[in-house]
Amino acid sequence: ISNIVFEAPMGMELAALAQVLLDRISTHGIDLVHPFSTSWYNEMLLELGVGLRPLPDFGREGDCMGFLIANTKAVWEPFLAWMHSDGGRLDLEHPFDSFVQEVVEK
């Protein structure tokens, strides 16, 4: 889980914000974005008792948004190109996670 803080322009609608994120990462094959409330997620963790760590709310007292990001098969060409561009990446413990983190943090 990455704690990347993305500051949204004031008044930006949730769907528009999700679209901005999708536009930034979809060229790298990460082409699914779904916004959610971190307080909803954290409440579900407690209710289900699954023992996972709650997501941070960055001092927003539960009024924080998160994004579930995922991919379809469109990710493989950009991921493989990323792997081939630096031979040292073959030694990464979790190369796909590193790829996604780099794309999202750009």
Tab-separated table of N, CA and C in Angstrom:
chain	number	residue	atom	x	y	z
A	1	ILE	N	0.867	-1.175	0.000
A	1	ILE	CA	0.000	0.000	0.000
A	1	ILE	C	0.900	1.220	0.000
A	2	SER	N	0.636	2.092	-0.892
A	2	SER	CA	1.416	3.310	-1.002
A	2	SER	C	0.657	4.467	-0.388
A	3	ASN	N	1.358	5.312	0.342
A	3	ASN	CA	0.743	6.480	0.976
A	3	ASN	C	1.056	7.733	0.188
A	4	ILE	N	0.771	7.721	-1.084
A	4	ILE	CA	1.018	8.868	-1.939
A	4	ILE	C	-0.105	9.864	-1.737
A	5	VAL	N	0.253	11.087	-1.451
A	5	VAL	CA	-0.752	12.117	-1.249
A	5	VAL	C	-0.916	12.880	-2.549
A	6	PHE	N	-2.130	12.926	-3.034
A	6	PHE	CA	-2.452	13.604	-4.282
A	6	PHE	C	-3.397	14.730	-3.917
A	7	GLU	N	-2.936	15.950	-3.997
A	7	GLU	CA	-3.769	17.096	-3.649
A	7	GLU	C	-4.689	17.454	-4.810
A	8	ALA	N	-5.974	17.431	-4.536
A	8	ALA	CA	-6.969	17.748	-5.559
A	8	ALA	C	-7.277	19.233	-5.544
A	9	PRO	N	-7.482	19.813	-6.711
A	9	PRO	CA	-7.937	21.200	-6.751
A	9	PRO	C	-9.265	21.332	-6.016
A	10	MET	N	-9.443	22.426	-5.315
A	10	MET	CA	-10.665	22.649	-4.554
A	10	MET	C	-11.890	22.521	-5.453
A	11	GLY	N	-12.902	21.829	-4.950
A	11	GLY	CA	-14.160	21.713	-5.661
A	11	GLY	C	-14.182	20.657	-6.750
A	12	MET	N	-13.103	19.939	-6.947
A	12	MET	CA	-13.082	18.933	-8.006
A	12	MET	C	-13.977	17.760	-7.601
A	13	GLU	N	-14.856	17.364	-8.485
A	13	GLU	CA	-15.756	16.250	-8.231
A	13	GLU	C	-14.960	14.939	-8.167
A	14	LEU	N	-15.488	14.002	-7.393
A	14	LEU	CA	-14.834	12.715	-7.209
A	14	LEU	C	-14.577	12.009	-8.534
A	15	ALA	N	-15.556	11.969	-9.403
A	15	ALA	CA	-15.391	11.296	-10.701
A	15	ALA	C	-14.314	11.981	-11.536
A	16	ALA	N	-14.266	13.304	-11.480
A	16	ALA	CA	-13.256	14.046	-12.247
A	16	ALA	C	-11.865	13.764	-11.696
A	17	LEU	N	-11.755	13.679	-10.382
A	17	LEU	CA	-10.467	13.382	-9.761
A	17	LEU	C	-9.993	11.979	-10.140
A	18	ALA	N	-10.912	11.020	-10.114
A	18	ALA	CA	-10.565	9.657	-10.523
A	18	ALA	C	-10.119	9.643	-11.981
A	19	GLN	N	-10.753	10.449	-12.819
A	19	GLN	CA	-10.387	10.514	-14.233
A	19	GLN	C	-8.992	11.112	-14.415
A	20	VAL	N	-8.652	12.119	-13.610
A	20	VAL	CA	-7.307	12.716	-13.673
A	20	VAL	C	-6.261	11.651	-13.359
A	21	LEU	N	-6.500	10.882	-12.302
A	21	LEU	CA	-5.560	9.820	-11.946
A	21	LEU	C	-5.487	8.771	-13.047
A	22	LEU	N	-6.636	8.359	-13.556
A	22	LEU	CA	-6.656	7.366	-14.633
A	22	LEU	C	-5.903	7.863	-15.860
A	23	ASP	N	-6.092	9.125	-16.218
A	23	ASP	CA	-5.382	9.693	-17.372
A	23	ASP	C	-3.873	9.655	-17.169
A	24	ARG	N	-3.425	9.849	-15.925
A	24	ARG	CA	-1.990	9.863	-15.633
A	24	ARG	C	-1.358	8.483	-15.713
A	25	ILE	N	-2.102	7.437	-15.352
A	25	ILE	CA	-1.485	6.115	-15.247
A	25	ILE	C	-1.902	5.127	-16.331
A	26	SER	N	-2.963	5.406	-17.052
A	26	SER	CA	-3.461	4.425	-18.023
A	26	SER	C	-2.522	4.220	-19.207
A	27	THR	N	-1.703	5.211	-19.521
A	27	THR	CA	-0.752	5.019	-20.621
A	27	THR	C	0.293	3.969	-20.272
A	28	HIS	N	0.371	3.610	-19.007
A	28	HIS	CA	1.299	2.571	-18.550
A	28	HIS	C	0.575	1.250	-18.300
A	29	GLY	N	-0.686	1.157	-18.758
A	29	GLY	CA	-1.431	-0.081	-18.650
A	29	GLY	C	-2.183	-0.267	-17.346
A	30	ILE	N	-2.047	0.664	-16.439
A	30	ILE	CA	-2.801	0.596	-15.185
A	30	ILE	C	-4.097	1.359	-15.467
A	31	ASP	N	-5.097	0.602	-15.868
A	31	ASP	CA	-6.245	1.217	-16.525
A	31	ASP	C	-7.579	1.067	-15.788
A	32	LEU	N	-7.518	0.765	-14.507
A	32	LEU	CA	-8.722	0.687	-13.693
A	32	LEU	C	-8.512	1.517	-12.429
A	33	VAL	N	-9.411	2.443	-12.166
A	33	VAL	CA	-9.334	3.300	-10.983
A	33	VAL	C	-10.727	3.389	-10.379
A	34	HIS	N	-10.804	3.128	-9.073
A	34	HIS	CA	-12.093	3.222	-8.381
A	34	HIS	C	-11.895	3.946	-7.044
A	35	PRO	N	-12.538	5.097	-6.862
A	35	PRO	CA	-12.407	5.828	-5.600
A	35	PRO	C	-13.246	5.169	-4.499
A	36	PHE	N	-12.789	5.333	-3.267
A	36	PHE	CA	-13.541	4.827	-2.123
A	36	PHE	C	-13.198	5.647	-0.894
A	37	SER	N	-14.053	5.571	0.091
A	37	SER	CA	-13.840	6.257	1.361
A	37	SER	C	-12.969	5.388	2.258
A	38	THR	N	-11.882	5.942	2.774
A	38	THR	CA	-11.035	5.154	3.665
A	38	THR	C	-11.761	4.823	4.962
A	39	SER	N	-12.647	5.705	5.423
A	39	SER	CA	-13.396	5.390	6.650
A	39	SER	C	-14.311	4.192	6.420
A	40	TRP	N	-14.944	4.104	5.251
A	40	TRP	CA	-15.772	2.939	4.928
A	40	TRP	C	-14.922	1.669	4.963
A	41	TYR	N	-13.762	1.729	4.329
A	41	TYR	CA	-12.869	0.572	4.286
A	41	TYR	C	-12.440	0.170	5.695
A	42	ASN	N	-12.019	1.159	6.491
A	42	ASN	CA	-11.555	0.864	7.843
A	42	ASN	C	-12.674	0.305	8.717
A	43	GLU	N	-13.894	0.818	8.557
A	43	GLU	CA	-15.040	0.281	9.301
A	43	GLU	C	-15.309	-1.168	8.902
A	44	MET	N	-15.167	-1.477	7.620
A	44	MET	CA	-15.367	-2.849	7.158
A	44	MET	C	-14.306	-3.788	7.746
A	45	LEU	N	-13.071	-3.311	7.867
A	45	LEU	CA	-12.026	-4.134	8.479
A	45	LEU	C	-12.403	-4.507	9.906
A	46	LEU	N	-12.871	-3.516	10.669
A	46	LEU	CA	-13.276	-3.774	12.049
A	46	LEU	C	-14.463	-4.732	12.103
A	47	GLU	N	-15.450	-4.493	11.260
A	47	GLU	CA	-16.654	-5.319	11.245
A	47	GLU	C	-16.339	-6.772	10.896
A	48	LEU	N	-15.457	-6.958	9.923
A	48	LEU	CA	-15.117	-8.310	9.484
A	48	LEU	C	-14.074	-8.974	10.370
A	49	GLY	N	-13.334	-8.161	11.133
A	49	GLY	CA	-12.323	-8.705	12.027
A	49	GLY	C	-11.222	-9.456	11.320
A	50	VAL	N	-10.776	-8.942	10.188
A	50	VAL	CA	-9.775	-9.652	9.388
A	50	VAL	C	-8.339	-9.380	9.821
A	51	GLY	N	-8.120	-8.441	10.724
A	51	GLY	CA	-6.787	-8.206	11.253
A	51	GLY	C	-5.849	-7.426	10.357
A	52	LEU	N	-6.371	-6.761	9.334
A	52	LEU	CA	-5.532	-5.932	8.473
A	52	LEU	C	-5.396	-4.534	9.072
A	53	ARG	N	-4.304	-3.858	8.738
A	53	ARG	CA	-4.096	-2.488	9.204
A	53	ARG	C	-5.083	-1.547	8.544
A	54	PRO	N	-5.639	-0.617	9.317
A	54	PRO	CA	-6.505	0.392	8.684
A	54	PRO	C	-5.669	1.338	7.820
A	55	LEU	N	-6.320	1.943	6.851
A	55	LEU	CA	-5.659	2.926	5.998
A	55	LEU	C	-5.550	4.256	6.740
A	56	PRO	N	-4.487	5.005	6.520
A	56	PRO	CA	-4.361	6.313	7.173
A	56	PRO	C	-5.361	7.307	6.598
A	57	ASP	N	-5.737	8.277	7.429
A	57	ASP	CA	-6.636	9.331	6.936
A	57	ASP	C	-5.936	10.686	6.890
A	58	PHE	N	-4.637	10.698	7.179
A	58	PHE	CA	-3.816	11.905	7.069
A	58	PHE	C	-4.409	13.080	7.846
A	59	GLY	N	-4.974	12.777	9.025
A	59	GLY	CA	-5.518	13.808	9.886
A	59	GLY	C	-6.871	14.330	9.466
A	60	ARG	N	-7.514	13.677	8.551
A	60	ARG	CA	-8.813	14.152	8.055
A	60	ARG	C	-9.982	13.506	8.785
A	61	GLU	N	-9.696	12.834	9.882
A	61	GLU	CA	-10.710	12.239	10.754
A	61	GLU	C	-11.724	11.396	9.988
A	62	GLY	N	-11.226	10.531	9.159
A	62	GLY	CA	-12.083	9.606	8.428
A	62	GLY	C	-12.630	10.140	7.119
A	63	ASP	N	-12.446	11.414	6.863
A	63	ASP	CA	-12.969	12.002	5.629
A	63	ASP	C	-11.862	12.040	4.578
A	64	CYS	N	-11.383	10.868	4.233
A	64	CYS	CA	-10.271	10.770	3.292
A	64	CYS	C	-10.664	9.794	2.181
A	65	MET	N	-10.208	10.087	1.004
A	65	MET	CA	-10.518	9.269	-0.150
A	65	MET	C	-9.302	8.413	-0.509
A	66	GLY	N	-9.578	7.211	-0.928
A	66	GLY	CA	-8.539	6.337	-1.441
A	66	GLY	C	-8.914	5.923	-2.852
A	67	PHE	N	-7.958	5.386	-3.568
A	67	PHE	CA	-8.226	4.886	-4.910
A	67	PHE	C	-7.718	3.460	-5.011
A	68	LEU	N	-8.584	2.592	-5.440
A	68	LEU	CA	-8.174	1.246	-5.795
A	68	LEU	C	-7.714	1.326	-7.239
A	69	ILE	N	-6.484	0.952	-7.484
A	69	ILE	CA	-5.988	0.948	-8.860
A	69	ILE	C	-5.669	-0.488	-9.253
A	70	ALA	N	-5.956	-0.810	-10.488
A	70	ALA	CA	-5.745	-2.170	-10.970
A	70	ALA	C	-5.435	-2.116	-12.465
A	71	ASN	N	-5.258	-3.280	-13.020
A	71	ASN	CA	-4.892	-3.323	-14.435
A	71	ASN	C	-5.576	-4.469	-15.151
A	72	THR	N	-5.632	-4.325	-16.454
A	72	THR	CA	-6.042	-5.411	-17.332
A	72	THR	C	-4.765	-5.911	-18.009
A	73	LYS	N	-4.924	-6.735	-19.003
A	73	LYS	CA	-3.743	-7.250	-19.710
A	73	LYS	C	-2.968	-6.149	-20.433
A	74	ALA	N	-3.543	-4.952	-20.522
A	74	ALA	CA	-2.857	-3.829	-21.173
A	74	ALA	C	-1.564	-3.450	-20.462
A	75	VAL	N	-1.383	-3.896	-19.237
A	75	VAL	CA	-0.193	-3.520	-18.470
A	75	VAL	C	1.066	-4.250	-18.934
A	76	TRP	N	0.922	-5.389	-19.570
A	76	TRP	CA	2.094	-6.225	-19.815
A	76	TRP	C	3.106	-5.598	-20.767
A	77	GLU	N	2.664	-4.971	-21.830
A	77	GLU	CA	3.624	-4.352	-22.754
A	77	GLU	C	4.420	-3.232	-22.073
A	78	PRO	N	3.773	-2.284	-21.377
A	78	PRO	CA	4.544	-1.251	-20.673
A	78	PRO	C	5.431	-1.831	-19.567
A	79	PHE	N	4.926	-2.831	-18.852
A	79	PHE	CA	5.724	-3.431	-17.783
A	79	PHE	C	6.961	-4.117	-18.337
A	80	LEU	N	6.801	-4.890	-19.396
A	80	LEU	CA	7.954	-5.575	-19.981
A	80	LEU	C	8.954	-4.579	-20.562
A	81	ALA	N	8.469	-3.500	-21.168
A	81	ALA	CA	9.373	-2.461	-21.676
A	81	ALA	C	10.152	-1.832	-20.526
A	82	TRP	N	9.471	-1.591	-19.412
A	82	TRP	CA	10.112	-1.034	-18.212
A	82	TRP	C	11.183	-1.994	-17.696
A	83	MET	N	10.876	-3.281	-17.661
A	83	MET	CA	11.846	-4.284	-17.200
A	83	MET	C	13.068	-4.314	-18.116
A	84	HIS	N	12.858	-4.284	-19.422
A	84	HIS	CA	13.960	-4.374	-20.386
A	84	HIS	C	14.818	-3.110	-20.414
A	85	SER	N	14.269	-1.996	-19.951
A	85	SER	CA	15.021	-0.745	-20.009
A	85	SER	C	16.122	-0.651	-18.961
A	86	ASP	N	16.124	-1.547	-17.991
A	86	ASP	CA	17.138	-1.518	-16.931
A	86	ASP	C	17.340	-2.943	-16.427
A	87	GLY	N	18.450	-3.540	-16.791
A	87	GLY	CA	18.731	-4.922	-16.418
A	87	GLY	C	18.749	-5.169	-14.926
A	88	GLY	N	19.031	-4.131	-14.147
A	88	GLY	CA	19.046	-4.275	-12.697
A	88	GLY	C	17.679	-4.574	-12.111
A	89	ARG	N	16.649	-4.286	-12.858
A	89	ARG	CA	15.296	-4.535	-12.353
A	89	ARG	C	14.997	-6.023	-12.214
A	90	LEU	N	15.769	-6.864	-12.909
A	90	LEU	CA	15.592	-8.307	-12.770
A	90	LEU	C	15.901	-8.773	-11.355
A	91	ASP	N	16.676	-7.987	-10.614
A	91	ASP	CA	17.049	-8.345	-9.254
A	91	ASP	C	16.073	-7.825	-8.198
A	92	LEU	N	15.090	-7.062	-8.606
A	92	LEU	CA	14.112	-6.543	-7.652
A	92	LEU	C	13.309	-7.687	-7.050
A	93	GLU	N	13.010	-7.580	-5.770
A	93	GLU	CA	12.223	-8.621	-5.111
A	93	GLU	C	10.790	-8.673	-5.664
A	94	HIS	N	10.210	-7.499	-5.900
A	94	HIS	CA	8.840	-7.408	-6.414
A	94	HIS	C	8.807	-6.411	-7.564
A	95	PRO	N	9.268	-6.809	-8.752
A	95	PRO	CA	9.386	-5.852	-9.849
A	95	PRO	C	8.057	-5.236	-10.281
A	96	PHE	N	6.983	-5.993	-10.263
A	96	PHE	CA	5.712	-5.409	-10.692
A	96	PHE	C	5.255	-4.333	-9.704
A	97	ASP	N	5.412	-4.595	-8.414
A	97	ASP	CA	5.069	-3.589	-7.412
A	97	ASP	C	5.908	-2.329	-7.602
A	98	SER	N	7.187	-2.502	-7.895
A	98	SER	CA	8.072	-1.357	-8.126
A	98	SER	C	7.631	-0.568	-9.349
A	99	PHE	N	7.240	-1.264	-10.396
A	99	PHE	CA	6.735	-0.616	-11.601
A	99	PHE	C	5.497	0.215	-11.302
A	100	VAL	N	4.535	-0.377	-10.623
A	100	VAL	CA	3.288	0.340	-10.308
A	100	VAL	C	3.578	1.545	-9.429
A	101	GLN	N	4.422	1.363	-8.427
A	101	GLN	CA	4.736	2.496	-7.543
A	101	GLN	C	5.395	3.624	-8.333
A	102	GLU	N	6.310	3.295	-9.219
A	102	GLU	CA	6.972	4.335	-10.032
A	102	GLU	C	5.966	5.061	-10.916
A	103	VAL	N	5.063	4.320	-11.526
A	103	VAL	CA	4.054	4.943	-12.399
A	103	VAL	C	3.149	5.879	-11.609
A	104	VAL	N	2.672	5.437	-10.466
A	104	VAL	CA	1.737	6.231	-9.670
A	104	VAL	C	2.416	7.454	-9.080
A	105	GLU	N	3.682	7.347	-8.717
A	105	GLU	CA	4.382	8.464	-8.097
A	105	GLU	C	4.876	9.495	-9.080
A	106	LYS	N	4.817	9.210	-10.394
A	106	LYS	CA	5.262	10.187	-11.405
A	106	LYS	C	4.438	11.447	-11.343
